[in-house]
Structure formats: C-alpha cells, structure tokens
Short mmCIF file of C-alpha atoms in Angstrom, two decimals:
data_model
loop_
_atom_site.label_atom_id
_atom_site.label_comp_id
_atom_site.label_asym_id
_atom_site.label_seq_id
_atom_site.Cartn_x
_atom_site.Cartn_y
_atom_site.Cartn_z
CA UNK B 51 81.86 32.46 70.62
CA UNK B 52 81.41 35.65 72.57
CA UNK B 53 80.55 38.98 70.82
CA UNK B 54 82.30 41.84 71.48
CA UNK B 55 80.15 44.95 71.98
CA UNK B 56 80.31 47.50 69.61
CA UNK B 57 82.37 50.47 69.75
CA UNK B 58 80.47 53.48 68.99
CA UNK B 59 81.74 57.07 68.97
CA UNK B 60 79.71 60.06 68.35
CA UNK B 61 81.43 62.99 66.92
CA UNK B 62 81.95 64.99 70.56
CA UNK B 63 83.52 61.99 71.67
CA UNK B 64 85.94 61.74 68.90
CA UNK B 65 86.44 65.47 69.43
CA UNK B 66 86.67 65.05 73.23
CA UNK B 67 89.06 61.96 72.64
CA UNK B 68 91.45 64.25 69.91
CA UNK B 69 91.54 66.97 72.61
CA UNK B 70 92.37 64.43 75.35
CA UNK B 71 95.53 63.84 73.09
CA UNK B 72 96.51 66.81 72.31
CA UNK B 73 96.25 67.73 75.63
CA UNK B 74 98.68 64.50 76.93
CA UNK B 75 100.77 65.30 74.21
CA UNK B 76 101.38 69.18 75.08
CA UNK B 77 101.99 67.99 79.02
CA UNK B 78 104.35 65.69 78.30
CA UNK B 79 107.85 67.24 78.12
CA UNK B 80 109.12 65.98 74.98
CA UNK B 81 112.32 63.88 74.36
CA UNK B 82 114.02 67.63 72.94
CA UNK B 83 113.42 69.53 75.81
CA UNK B 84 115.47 66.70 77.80
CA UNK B 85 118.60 66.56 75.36
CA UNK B 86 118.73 69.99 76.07
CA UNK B 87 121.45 70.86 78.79
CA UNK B 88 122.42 74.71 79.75
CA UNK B 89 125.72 75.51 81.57
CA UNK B 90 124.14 75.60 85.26
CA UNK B 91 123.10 71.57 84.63
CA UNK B 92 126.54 70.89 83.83
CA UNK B 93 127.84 70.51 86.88
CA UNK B 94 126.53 68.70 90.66
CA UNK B 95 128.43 69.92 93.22
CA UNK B 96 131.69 70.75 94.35
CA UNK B 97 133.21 67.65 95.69
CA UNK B 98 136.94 66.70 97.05
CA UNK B 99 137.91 66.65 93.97
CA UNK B 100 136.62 69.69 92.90
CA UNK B 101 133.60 70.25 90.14
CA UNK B 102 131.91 66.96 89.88
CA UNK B 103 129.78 66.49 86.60
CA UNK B 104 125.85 66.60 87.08
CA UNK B 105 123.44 63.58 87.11
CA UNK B 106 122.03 64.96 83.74
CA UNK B 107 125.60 65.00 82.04
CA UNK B 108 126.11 61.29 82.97
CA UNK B 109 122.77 60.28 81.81
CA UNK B 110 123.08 62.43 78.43
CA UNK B 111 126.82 61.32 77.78
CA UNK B 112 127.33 59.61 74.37
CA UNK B 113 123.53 61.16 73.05
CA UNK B 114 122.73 63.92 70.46
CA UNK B 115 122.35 67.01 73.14
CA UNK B 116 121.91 70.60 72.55
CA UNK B 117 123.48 73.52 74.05
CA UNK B 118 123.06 77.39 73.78
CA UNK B 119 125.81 79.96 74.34
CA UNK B 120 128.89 81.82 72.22
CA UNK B 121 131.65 81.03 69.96
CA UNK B 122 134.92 82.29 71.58
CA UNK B 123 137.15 83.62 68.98
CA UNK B 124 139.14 80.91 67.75
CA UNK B 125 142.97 80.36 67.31
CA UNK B 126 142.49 80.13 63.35
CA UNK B 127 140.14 80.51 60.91
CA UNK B 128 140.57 76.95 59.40
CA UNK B 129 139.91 75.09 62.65
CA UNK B 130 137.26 72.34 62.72
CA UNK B 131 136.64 73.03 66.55
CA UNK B 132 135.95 76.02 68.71
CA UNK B 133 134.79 76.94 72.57
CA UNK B 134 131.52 77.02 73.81
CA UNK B 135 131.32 80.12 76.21
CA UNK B 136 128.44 80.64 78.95
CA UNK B 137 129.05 84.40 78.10
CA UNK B 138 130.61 86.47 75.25
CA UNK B 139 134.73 86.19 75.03
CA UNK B 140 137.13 88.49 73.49
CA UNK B 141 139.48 86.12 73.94
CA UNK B 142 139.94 82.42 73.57
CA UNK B 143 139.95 80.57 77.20
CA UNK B 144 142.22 77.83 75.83
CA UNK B 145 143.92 75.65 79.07
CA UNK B 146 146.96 74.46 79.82
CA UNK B 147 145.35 71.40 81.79
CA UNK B 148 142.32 70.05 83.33
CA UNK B 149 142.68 71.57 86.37
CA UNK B 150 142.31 74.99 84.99
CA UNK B 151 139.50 74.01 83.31
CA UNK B 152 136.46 77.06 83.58
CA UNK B 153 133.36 75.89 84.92
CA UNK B 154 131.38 77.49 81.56
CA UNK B 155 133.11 76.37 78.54
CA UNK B 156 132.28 73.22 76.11
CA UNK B 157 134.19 72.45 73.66
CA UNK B 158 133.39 72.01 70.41
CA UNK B 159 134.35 69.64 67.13
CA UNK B 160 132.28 69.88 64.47
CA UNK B 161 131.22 67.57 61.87
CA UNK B 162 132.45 69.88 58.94
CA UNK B 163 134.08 73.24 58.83
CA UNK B 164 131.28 76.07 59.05
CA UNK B 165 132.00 79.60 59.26
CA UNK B 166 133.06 81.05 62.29
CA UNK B 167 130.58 83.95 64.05
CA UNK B 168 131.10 86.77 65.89
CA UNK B 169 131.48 86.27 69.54
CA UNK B 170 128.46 88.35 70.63
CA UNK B 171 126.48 86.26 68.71
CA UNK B 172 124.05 83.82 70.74
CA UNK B 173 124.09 79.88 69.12
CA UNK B 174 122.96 76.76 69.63
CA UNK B 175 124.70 73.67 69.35
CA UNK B 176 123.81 70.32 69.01
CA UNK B 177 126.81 67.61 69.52
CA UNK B 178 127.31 64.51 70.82
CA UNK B 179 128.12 64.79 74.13
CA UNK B 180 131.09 63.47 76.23
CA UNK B 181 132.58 63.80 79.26
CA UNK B 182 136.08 63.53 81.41
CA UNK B 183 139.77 64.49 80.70
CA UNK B 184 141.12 64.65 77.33
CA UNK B 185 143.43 65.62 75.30
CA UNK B 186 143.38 66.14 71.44
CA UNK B 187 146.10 64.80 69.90
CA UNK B 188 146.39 67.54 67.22
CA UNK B 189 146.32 70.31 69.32
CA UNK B 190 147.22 69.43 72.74
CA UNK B 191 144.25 71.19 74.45
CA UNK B 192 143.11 69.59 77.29
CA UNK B 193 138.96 69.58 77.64
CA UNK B 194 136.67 68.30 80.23
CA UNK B 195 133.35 68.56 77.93
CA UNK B 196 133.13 68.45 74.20
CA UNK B 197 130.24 67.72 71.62
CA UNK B 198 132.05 65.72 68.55
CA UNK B 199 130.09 65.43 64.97
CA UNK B 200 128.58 68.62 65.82
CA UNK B 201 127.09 71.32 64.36
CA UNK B 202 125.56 75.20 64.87
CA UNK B 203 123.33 77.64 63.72
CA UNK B 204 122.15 81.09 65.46
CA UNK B 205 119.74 81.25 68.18
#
C-alpha cells in the first residue's frame, strides 16, 4: 500500500492560501451582479420588427433579477402593480398596445401591496422577470416587460 506524503502547511502558507481566496473570490463577478439588468441591457437592436429584446433578457427570463429606476405615479392607490421608469414621471406612461410600448418602462406586480413612493425617488426592484406581449386581464394594459412576485425598497 502506497503512502501518501504528508501535507504540511506553515502558517504563511495558510495565510498566502486564505489570501489566494479571497482574492479569486473578489475577481469573480458574483451571481448578483449578473441578475442585475439596467434599462440600456434591455434591449439588442433595432430589428424589422422593431426593438428586439437583448441576449441578457432572454437568458435572465423566468429568474429573480433586479432593476433600479422610479415608480411612475400610479392610476390608484390600492393597485398591486406600478411602472418602472428609466427616469422620473409626472405622469403614468400607461399604453394602449404593444406597439406603443416606451423603450424604458418595466412593469411591475408585486408580491403584496407596499406603499407607493414619490416619483423622484430612486428604487430598486427585484422581480421575476418575463418577457413578450401581454395583457392583464384585470386591467387591460398591454406590457412588453414585467417582474411578477416582486418587491421594492429605496436605493
């Protein structure tokens, strides 16, 4: 039976070896950073059809993402959804179909009612996100992104 040798470490190689994985940890972008998505990811190009949804939204579809930006005002205080703007909104930018759909605007359906903020206010979201023509039932809006089960707190 073969012996296996030894494995010594002296305490500057443990200390070396903790710093060596701190370090590879710290480079590493962590799995966060890439379930983030900001407005100017949301889209690839501008195809035939007209805005065509990025690589990173097709890969992130149906996962917990994140998203920072502002609550448009909503159409009632007792909603359970709101808008995502790029920047702040004095006015809702509700749609009357996907082909007026704005190019920086998420919507929104959270988990549980929260309190509405003001629109100047900077938030993050975090959602689960999905992608393509819809239209809610309830309301008849008509969305091209949402985050469902979601939920938001100020940035």
């Amino acid at each position: 039976m073969e012996k296996l040798p030894s494995l010594h470490l002296s305490r500057r190689g443990l200390i070396g070896a903790i710093g060596t994985l701190a370090f590879t940890a710290v480079a590493r972008p962590s799995s966060a950073a890439d379930s983030s998505i900001s407005f100017d990811e949301l889209y690839g190009k501008f195809g035939v059809l007209g805005l065509e949804f990025s690589d990173k939204v097709k890969r992130l579809a149906g996962n917990d993402v994140s998203m920072k930006g502002f609550m448009a005002p909503p159409l009632k205080a007792e909603a359970q959804f709101f808008v995502l703007t790029e920047v702040p909104m004095s006015l809702c930018p509700f749609c009357s179909s996907d082909a007026d759909w704005p190019d920086n605007i998420v919507v929104v359906y959270l988990g549980e009612k929260q309190t509405f903020v003001q629109p100047r206010q900077t938030i993050e979201v975090r959602g689960t996100l999905e992608y393509g023509s819809w239209t809610d039932p309830d309301t008849g809006f008509v969305s091209l992104l949402r985050l469902r089960q979601a939920e938001y707190s100020a940035a």
